[in-house]
mmCIF file of C-alpha atoms in Angstrom:
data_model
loop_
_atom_site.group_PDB
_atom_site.id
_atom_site.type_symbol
_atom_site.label_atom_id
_atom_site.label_comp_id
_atom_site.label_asym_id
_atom_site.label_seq_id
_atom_site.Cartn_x
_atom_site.Cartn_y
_atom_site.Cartn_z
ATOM 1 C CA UNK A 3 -5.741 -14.570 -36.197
ATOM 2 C CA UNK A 4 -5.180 -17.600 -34.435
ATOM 3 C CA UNK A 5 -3.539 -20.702 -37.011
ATOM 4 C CA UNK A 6 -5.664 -23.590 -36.872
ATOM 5 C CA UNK A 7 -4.320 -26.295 -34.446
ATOM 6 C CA UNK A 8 -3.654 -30.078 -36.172
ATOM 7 C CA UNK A 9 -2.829 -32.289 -33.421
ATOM 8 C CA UNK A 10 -1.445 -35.703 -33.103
ATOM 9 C CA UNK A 11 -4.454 -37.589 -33.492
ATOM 10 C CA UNK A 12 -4.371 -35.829 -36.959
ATOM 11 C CA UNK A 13 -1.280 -37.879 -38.030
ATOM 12 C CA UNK A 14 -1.187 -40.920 -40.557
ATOM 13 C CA UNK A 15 1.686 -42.690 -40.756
ATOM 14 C CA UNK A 16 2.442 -44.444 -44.148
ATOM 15 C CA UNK A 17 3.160 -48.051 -42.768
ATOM 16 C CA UNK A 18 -0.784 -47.118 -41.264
ATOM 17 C CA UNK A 19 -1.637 -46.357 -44.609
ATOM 18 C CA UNK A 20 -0.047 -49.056 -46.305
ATOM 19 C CA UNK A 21 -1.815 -50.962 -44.036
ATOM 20 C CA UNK A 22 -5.201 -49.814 -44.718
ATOM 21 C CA UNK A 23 -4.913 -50.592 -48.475
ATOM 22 C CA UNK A 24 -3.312 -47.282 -49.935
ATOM 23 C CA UNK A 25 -0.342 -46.783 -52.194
ATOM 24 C CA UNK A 26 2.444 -44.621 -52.276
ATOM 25 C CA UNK A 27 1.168 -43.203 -55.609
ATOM 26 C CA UNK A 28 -1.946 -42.538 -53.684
ATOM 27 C CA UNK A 29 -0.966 -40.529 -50.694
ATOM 28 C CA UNK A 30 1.657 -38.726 -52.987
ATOM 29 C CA UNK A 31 -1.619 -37.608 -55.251
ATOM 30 C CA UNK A 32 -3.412 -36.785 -51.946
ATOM 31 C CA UNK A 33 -0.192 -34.469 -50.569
ATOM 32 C CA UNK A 34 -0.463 -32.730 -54.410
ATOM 33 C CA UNK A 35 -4.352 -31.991 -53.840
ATOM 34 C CA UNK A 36 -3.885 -31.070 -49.921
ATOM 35 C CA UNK A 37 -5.432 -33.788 -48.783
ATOM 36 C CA UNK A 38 -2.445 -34.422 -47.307
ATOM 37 C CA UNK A 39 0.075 -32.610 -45.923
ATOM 38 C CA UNK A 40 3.672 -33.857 -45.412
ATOM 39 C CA UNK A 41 5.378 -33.425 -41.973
ATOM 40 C CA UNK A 42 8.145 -35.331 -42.872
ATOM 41 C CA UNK A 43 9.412 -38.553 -44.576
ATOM 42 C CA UNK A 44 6.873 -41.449 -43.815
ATOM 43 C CA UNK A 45 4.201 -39.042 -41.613
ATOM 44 C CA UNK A 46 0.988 -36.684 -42.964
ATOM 45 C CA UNK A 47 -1.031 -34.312 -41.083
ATOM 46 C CA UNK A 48 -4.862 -35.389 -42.173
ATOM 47 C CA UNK A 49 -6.207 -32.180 -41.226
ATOM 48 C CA UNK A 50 -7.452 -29.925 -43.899
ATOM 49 C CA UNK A 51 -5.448 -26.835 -42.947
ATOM 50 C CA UNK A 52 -1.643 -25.557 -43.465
ATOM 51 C CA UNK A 53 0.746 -26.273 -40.940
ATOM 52 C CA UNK A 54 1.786 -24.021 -38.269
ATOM 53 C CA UNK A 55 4.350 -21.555 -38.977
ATOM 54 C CA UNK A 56 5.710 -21.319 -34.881
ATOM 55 C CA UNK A 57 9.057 -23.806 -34.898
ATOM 56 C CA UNK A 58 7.580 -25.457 -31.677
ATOM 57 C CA UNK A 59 4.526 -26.297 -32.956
ATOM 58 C CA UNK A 60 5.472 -27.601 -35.914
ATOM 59 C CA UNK A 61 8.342 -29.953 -33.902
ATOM 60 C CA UNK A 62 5.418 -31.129 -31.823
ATOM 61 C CA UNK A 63 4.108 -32.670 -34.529
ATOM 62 C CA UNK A 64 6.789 -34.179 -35.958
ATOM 63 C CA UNK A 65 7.810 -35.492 -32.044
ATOM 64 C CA UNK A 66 4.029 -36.992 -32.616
ATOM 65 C CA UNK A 67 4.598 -38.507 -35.708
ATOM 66 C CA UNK A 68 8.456 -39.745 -35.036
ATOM 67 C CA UNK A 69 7.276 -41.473 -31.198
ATOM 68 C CA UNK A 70 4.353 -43.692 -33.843
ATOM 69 C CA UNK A 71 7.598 -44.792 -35.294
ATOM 70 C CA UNK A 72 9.674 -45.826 -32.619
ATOM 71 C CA UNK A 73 9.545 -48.773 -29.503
ATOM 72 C CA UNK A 74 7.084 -48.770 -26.911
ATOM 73 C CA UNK A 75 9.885 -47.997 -24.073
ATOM 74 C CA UNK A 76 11.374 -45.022 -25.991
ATOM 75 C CA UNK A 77 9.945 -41.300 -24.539
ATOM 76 C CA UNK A 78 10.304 -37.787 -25.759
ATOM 77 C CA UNK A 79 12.580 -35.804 -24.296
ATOM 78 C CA UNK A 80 15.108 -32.974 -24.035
ATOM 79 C CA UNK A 81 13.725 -29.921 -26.609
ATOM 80 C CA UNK A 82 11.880 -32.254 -27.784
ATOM 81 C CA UNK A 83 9.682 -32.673 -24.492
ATOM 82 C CA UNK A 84 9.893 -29.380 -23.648
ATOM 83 C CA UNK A 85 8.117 -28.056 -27.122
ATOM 84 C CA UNK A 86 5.751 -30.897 -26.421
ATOM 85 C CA UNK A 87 5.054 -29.102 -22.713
ATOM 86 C CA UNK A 88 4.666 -25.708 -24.655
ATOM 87 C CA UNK A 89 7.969 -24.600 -22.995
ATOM 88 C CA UNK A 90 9.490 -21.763 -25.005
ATOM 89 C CA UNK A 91 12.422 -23.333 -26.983
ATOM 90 C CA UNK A 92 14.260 -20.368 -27.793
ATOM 91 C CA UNK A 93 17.432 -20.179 -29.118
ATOM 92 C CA UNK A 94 17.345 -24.312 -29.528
ATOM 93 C CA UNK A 95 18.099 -26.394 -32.412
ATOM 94 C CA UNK A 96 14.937 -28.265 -33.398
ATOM 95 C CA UNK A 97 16.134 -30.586 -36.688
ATOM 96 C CA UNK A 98 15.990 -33.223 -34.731
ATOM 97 C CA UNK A 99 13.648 -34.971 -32.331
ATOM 98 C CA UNK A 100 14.982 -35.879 -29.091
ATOM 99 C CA UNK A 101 14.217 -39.263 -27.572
ATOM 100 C CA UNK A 102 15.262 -41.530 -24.486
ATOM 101 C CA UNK A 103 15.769 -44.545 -23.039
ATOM 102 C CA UNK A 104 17.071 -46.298 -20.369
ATOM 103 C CA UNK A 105 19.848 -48.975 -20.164
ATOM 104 C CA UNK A 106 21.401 -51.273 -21.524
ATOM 105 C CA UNK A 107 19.751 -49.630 -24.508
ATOM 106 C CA UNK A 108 22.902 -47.812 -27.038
ATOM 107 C CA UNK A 109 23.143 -45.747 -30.322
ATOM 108 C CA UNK A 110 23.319 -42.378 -30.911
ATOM 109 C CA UNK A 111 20.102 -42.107 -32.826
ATOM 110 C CA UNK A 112 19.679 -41.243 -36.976
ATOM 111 C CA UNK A 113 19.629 -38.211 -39.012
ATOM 112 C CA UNK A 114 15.990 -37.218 -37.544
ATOM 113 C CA UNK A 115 16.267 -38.607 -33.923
ATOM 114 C CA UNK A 116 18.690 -37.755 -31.282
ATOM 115 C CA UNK A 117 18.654 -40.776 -29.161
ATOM 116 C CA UNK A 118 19.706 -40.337 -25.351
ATOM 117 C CA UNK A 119 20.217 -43.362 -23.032
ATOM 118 C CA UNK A 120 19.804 -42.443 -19.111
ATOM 119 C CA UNK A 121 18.036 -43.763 -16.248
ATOM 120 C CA UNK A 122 14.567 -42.667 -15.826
ATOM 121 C CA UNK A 123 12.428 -43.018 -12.918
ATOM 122 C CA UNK A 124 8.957 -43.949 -13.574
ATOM 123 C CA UNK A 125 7.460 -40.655 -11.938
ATOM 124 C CA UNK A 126 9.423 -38.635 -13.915
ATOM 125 C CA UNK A 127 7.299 -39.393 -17.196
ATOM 126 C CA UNK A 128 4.014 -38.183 -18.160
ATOM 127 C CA UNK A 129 1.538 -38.091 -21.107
ATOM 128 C CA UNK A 130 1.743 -35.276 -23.427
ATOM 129 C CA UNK A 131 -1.215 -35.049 -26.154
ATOM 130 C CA UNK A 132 -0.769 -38.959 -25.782
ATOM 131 C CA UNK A 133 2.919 -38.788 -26.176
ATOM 132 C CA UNK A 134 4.748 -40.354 -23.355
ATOM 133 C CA UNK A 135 6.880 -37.693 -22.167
ATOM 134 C CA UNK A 136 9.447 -36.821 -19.413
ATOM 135 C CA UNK A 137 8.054 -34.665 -17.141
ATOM 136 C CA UNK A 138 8.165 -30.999 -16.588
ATOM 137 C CA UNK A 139 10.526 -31.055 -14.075
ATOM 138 C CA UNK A 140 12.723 -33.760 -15.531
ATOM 139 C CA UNK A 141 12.590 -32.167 -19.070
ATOM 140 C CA UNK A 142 13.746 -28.940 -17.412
ATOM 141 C CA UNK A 143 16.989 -30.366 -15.596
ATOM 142 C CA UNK A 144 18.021 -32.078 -19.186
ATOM 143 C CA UNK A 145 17.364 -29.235 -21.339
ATOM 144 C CA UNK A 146 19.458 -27.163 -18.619
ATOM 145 C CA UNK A 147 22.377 -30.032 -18.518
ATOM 146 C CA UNK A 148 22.446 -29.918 -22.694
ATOM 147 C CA UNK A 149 21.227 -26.730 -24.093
ATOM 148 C CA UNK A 150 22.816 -22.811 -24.136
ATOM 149 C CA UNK A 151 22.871 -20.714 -20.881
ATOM 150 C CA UNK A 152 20.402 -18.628 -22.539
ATOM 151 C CA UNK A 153 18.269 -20.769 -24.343
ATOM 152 C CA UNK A 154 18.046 -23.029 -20.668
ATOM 153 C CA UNK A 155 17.533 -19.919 -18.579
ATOM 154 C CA UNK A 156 14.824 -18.909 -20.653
ATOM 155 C CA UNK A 157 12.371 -22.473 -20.224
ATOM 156 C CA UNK A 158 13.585 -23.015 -16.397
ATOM 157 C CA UNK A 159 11.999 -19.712 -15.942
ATOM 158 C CA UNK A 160 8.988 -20.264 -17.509
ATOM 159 C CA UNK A 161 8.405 -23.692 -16.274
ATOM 160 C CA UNK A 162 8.800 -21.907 -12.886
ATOM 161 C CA UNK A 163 6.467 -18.923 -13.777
ATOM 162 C CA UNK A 164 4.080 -21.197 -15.338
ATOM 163 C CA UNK A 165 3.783 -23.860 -12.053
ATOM 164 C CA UNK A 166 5.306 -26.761 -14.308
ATOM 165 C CA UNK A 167 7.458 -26.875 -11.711
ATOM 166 C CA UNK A 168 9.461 -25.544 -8.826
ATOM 167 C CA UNK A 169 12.962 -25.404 -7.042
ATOM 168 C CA UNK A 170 12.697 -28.159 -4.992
ATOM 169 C CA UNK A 171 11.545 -30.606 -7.538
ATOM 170 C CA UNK A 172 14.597 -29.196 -9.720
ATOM 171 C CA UNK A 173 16.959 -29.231 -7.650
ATOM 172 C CA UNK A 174 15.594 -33.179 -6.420
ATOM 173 C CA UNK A 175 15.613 -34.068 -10.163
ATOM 174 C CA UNK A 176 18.877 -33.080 -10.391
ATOM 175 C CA UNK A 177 20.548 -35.003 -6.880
ATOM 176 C CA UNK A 178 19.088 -37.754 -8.218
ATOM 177 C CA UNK A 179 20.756 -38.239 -11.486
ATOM 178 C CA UNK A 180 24.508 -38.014 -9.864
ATOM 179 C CA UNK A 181 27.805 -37.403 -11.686
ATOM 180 C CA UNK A 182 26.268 -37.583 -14.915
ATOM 181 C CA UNK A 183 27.444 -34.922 -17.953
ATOM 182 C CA UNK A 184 26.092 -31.889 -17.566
ATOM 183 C CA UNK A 185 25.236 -31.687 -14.305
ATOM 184 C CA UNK A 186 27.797 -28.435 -13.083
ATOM 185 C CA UNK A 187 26.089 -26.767 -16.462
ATOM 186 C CA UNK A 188 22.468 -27.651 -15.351
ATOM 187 C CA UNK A 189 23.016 -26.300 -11.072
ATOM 188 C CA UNK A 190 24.186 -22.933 -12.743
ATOM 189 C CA UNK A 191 21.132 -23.029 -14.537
ATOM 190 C CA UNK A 192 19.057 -23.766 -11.824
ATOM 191 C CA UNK A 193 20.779 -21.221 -9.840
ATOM 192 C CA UNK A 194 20.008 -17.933 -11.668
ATOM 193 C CA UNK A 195 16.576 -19.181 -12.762
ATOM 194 C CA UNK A 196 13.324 -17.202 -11.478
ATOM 195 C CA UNK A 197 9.664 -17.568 -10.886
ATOM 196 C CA UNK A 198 9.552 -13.991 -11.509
ATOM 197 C CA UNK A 199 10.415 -13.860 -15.397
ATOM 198 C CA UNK A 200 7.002 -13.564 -17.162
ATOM 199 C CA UNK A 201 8.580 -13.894 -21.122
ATOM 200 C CA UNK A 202 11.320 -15.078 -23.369
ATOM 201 C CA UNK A 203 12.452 -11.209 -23.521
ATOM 202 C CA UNK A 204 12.507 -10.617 -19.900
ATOM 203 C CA UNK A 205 14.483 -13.873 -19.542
ATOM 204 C CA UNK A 206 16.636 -13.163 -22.105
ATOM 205 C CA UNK A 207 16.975 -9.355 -20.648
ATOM 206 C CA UNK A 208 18.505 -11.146 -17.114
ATOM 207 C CA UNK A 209 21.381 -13.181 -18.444
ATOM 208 C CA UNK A 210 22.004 -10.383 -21.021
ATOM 209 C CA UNK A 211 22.615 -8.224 -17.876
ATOM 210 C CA UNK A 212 24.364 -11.041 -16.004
ATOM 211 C CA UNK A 213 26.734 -10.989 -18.876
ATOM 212 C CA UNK A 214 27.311 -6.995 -19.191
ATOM 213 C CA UNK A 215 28.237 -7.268 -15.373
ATOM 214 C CA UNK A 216 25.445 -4.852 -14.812
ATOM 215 C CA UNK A 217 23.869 -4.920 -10.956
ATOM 216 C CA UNK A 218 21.302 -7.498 -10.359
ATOM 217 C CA UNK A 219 17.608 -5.864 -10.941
ATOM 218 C CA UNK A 220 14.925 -6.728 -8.662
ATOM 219 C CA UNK A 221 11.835 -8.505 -10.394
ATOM 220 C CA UNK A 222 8.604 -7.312 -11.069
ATOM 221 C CA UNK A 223 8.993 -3.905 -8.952
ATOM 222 C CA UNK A 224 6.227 -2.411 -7.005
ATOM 223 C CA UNK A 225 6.189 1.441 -7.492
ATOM 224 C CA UNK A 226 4.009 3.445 -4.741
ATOM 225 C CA UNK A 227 2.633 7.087 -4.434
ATOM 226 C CA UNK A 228 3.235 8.835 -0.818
ATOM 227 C CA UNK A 229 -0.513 7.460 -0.587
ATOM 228 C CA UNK A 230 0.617 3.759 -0.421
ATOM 229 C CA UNK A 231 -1.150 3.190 -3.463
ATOM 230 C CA UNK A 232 0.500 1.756 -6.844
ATOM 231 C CA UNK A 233 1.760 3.569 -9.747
ATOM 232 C CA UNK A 234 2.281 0.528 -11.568
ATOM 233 C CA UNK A 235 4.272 -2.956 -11.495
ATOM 234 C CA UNK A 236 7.949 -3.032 -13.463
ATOM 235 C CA UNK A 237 9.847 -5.454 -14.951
ATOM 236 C CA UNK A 238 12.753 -4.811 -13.413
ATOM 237 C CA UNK A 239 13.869 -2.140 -10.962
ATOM 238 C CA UNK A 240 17.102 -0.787 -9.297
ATOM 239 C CA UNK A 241 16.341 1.253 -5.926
ATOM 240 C CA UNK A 242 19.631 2.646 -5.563
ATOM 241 C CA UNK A 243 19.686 3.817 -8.643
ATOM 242 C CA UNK A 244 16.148 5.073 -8.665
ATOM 243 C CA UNK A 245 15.657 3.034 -12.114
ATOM 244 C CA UNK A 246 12.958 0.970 -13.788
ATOM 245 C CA UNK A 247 13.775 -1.383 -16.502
ATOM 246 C CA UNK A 248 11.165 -2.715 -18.996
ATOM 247 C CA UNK A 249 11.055 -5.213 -21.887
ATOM 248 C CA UNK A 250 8.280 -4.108 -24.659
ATOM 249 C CA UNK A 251 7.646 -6.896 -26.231
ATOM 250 C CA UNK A 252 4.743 -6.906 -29.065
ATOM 251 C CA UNK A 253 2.908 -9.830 -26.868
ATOM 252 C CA UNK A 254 3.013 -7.933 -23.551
ATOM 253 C CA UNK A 255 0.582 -5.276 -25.173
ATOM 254 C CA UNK A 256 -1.852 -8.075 -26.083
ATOM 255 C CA UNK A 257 -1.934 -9.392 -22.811
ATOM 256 C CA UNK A 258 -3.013 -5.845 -21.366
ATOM 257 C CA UNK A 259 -5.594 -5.553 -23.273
ATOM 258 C CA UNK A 260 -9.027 -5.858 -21.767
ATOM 259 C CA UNK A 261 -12.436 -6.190 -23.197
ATOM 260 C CA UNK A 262 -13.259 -3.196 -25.392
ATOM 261 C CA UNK A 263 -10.192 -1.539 -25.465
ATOM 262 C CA UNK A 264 -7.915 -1.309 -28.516
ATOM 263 C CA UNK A 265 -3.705 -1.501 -28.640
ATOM 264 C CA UNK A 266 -3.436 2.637 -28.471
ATOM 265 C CA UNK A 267 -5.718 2.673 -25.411
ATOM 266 C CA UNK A 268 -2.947 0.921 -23.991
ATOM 267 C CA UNK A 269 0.035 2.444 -25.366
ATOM 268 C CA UNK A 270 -1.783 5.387 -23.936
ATOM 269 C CA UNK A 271 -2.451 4.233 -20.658
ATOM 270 C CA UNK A 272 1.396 2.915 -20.767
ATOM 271 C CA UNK A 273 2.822 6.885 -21.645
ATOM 272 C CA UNK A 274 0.723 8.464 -18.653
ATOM 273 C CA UNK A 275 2.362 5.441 -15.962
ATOM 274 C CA UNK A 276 5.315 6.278 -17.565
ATOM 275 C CA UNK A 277 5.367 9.968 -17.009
ATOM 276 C CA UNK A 278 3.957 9.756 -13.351
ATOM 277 C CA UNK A 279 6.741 7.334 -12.461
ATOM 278 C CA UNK A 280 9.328 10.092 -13.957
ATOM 279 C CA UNK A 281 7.497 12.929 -11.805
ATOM 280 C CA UNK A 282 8.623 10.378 -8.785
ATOM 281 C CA UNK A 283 12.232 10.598 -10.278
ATOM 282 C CA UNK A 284 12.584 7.228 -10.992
ATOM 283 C CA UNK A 285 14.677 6.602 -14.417
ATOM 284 C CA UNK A 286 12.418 4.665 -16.854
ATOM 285 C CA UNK A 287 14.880 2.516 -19.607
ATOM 286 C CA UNK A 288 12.554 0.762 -22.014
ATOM 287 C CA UNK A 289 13.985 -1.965 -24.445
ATOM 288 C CA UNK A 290 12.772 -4.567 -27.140
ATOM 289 C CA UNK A 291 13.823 -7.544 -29.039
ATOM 290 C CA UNK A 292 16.375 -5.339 -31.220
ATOM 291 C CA UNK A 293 18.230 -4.224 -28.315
ATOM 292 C CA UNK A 294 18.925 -7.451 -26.687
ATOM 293 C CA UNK A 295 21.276 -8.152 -30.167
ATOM 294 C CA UNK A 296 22.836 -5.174 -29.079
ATOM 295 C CA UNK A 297 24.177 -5.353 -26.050
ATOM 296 C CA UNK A 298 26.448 -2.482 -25.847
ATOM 297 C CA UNK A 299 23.588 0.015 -26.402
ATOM 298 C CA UNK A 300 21.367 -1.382 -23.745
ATOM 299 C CA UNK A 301 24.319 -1.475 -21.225
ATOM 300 C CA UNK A 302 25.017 2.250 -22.003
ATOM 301 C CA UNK A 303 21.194 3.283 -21.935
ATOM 302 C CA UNK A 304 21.488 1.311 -18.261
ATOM 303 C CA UNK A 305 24.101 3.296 -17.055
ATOM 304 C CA UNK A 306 23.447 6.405 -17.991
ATOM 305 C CA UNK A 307 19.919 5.683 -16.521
ATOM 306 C CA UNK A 308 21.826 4.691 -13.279
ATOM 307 C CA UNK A 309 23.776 8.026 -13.225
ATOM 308 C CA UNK A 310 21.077 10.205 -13.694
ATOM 309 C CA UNK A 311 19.215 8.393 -10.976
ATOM 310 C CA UNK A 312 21.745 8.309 -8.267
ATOM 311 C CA UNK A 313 22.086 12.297 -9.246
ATOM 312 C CA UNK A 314 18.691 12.908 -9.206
#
């Protein structure tokens, strides 16, 4: 089941409050019956529901609730924008939101806001849920310049696979800002990202591979009969090696389900591909979230996999 969604224009902001005549005893009573509930020091959620349990949804909230707080000129950005974009943030440090503006403004921010000052071009901003924003593209080429590898791979590919964006507007986004810090980080970023990563775990899946030194996969594979027609679509193949790769993530099952079917129809459906893409002698290496915190095992799975299939 799906969690109810609270949005911004669910937030109340105590200096609102204040405003409108009620005390601190009050909306500390009203948090204590669930009237209220707390999102952080100074900001309530008015909806009459729990708050989500995802990380980026519940920093979207509090980006809503800190950007009531702050100056007209300051705009969400960083994590911060992409969890607002509903960007996968994985792997990234959410405790604080992150903001920007442009100069002469200085500081480094507080305990709950990371402030960044940079120039900022007025089409690189947008409205997010009312929240002004930088844009997809923009958000993309800062996360890339301040965030992990990994964690950066994983939302330039989505905001590619998605149609946020695309290379060209990256790689303009990025001319434009110059000599600034990050920038070498940000072009190898932009360099191994893909359209053709559909999830987190097949993202992940490519750098892990890119690390283990393993040979480049092609994307989302294509597998024919002698008829022409198609066995089925991979994650990730290797002709030479006559091997299929494939990330089984819980999510991917839900997505292939269609109306009236249940999981095991799938699962089902899944096996048979499976074993008519072995009867073509093609190696078939299935993985999940376990295996990509354990790199070692995957890599030897791989290669074995390759073996067989350059033998077979």
């Amino acid at each position: 089941m799906s969690e109810p969604e609270i949005t911004p224009t669910d937030i109340l902001r105590r200096a609102d409050a204040v405003t409108d005549g009620f005390t601190d005893a009050e909306l500390a009573r009203m948090v204590r019956r669930r009237e209220l509930i707390r999102l952080q020091r100074g900001a309530y959620s008015q909806a009459p529901t729990v708050l989500p349990t995802d990380g980026a949804a519940r920093h979207r909230l509090v980006v809503a609730a800190t950007m009531r707080g702050l100056r007209a000129e300051t705009v969400a950005s960083h994590a911060s924008a992409a969890a607002m974009h509903g960007l996968p943030v994985w792997g990234i440090e959410l405790g604080r939101v992150h903001v920007l503006r442009r100069p002469p403004a200085s500081g480094s921010g507080s305990a709950r806001v990371h402030l960044h000052v940079a120039r900022l071009p007025e089409h690189e901003l947008t409205l997010v849920d009312g929240i002004l924003t930088t844009n997809a593209t923009r958000t993309v080429v800062d996360v890339a310049r301040s965030e992990l590898f990994e964690s950066a791979v994983v939302v330039a590919d989505h905001a590619l696979a998605s149609g946020h964006t695309s290379f060209g507007a990256l790689l303009e986004c990025l001319g434009r800002m110059g000599p600034v810090p990050g920038t070498r980080r940000a072009a190898r970023v932009l360099r191994f990202a893909s359209r053709f990563s559909e999830s987190v775990g097949e993202s992940r899946s490519r750098v892990l591979m890119h690390r283990l030194r393993l040979p480049t996969p092609d994307l989302q594979v294509h597998v024919l009969r002698a008829d022409g027609s198609i066995v089925g679509r991979c994650d990730f193949g290797w002709r030479a090696h006559r091997t299929l790769g494939e990330f089984d993530g819980k999510v991917k099952y839900g997505r292939l389900v269609k109306p009236g079917q249940e999981p095991g129809d799938v699962v089902f459906q899944e096996k048979r591909r499976e074993d008519e893409l072995r009867d073509l002698r093609w190696q078939v290496v299935r993985w999940t979230w376990a295996e990509l915190s354990q790199p070692r095992v995957l890599e030897q799975r791989l290669r074995r996999a390759f073996d067989r299939g350059s033998h077979a």
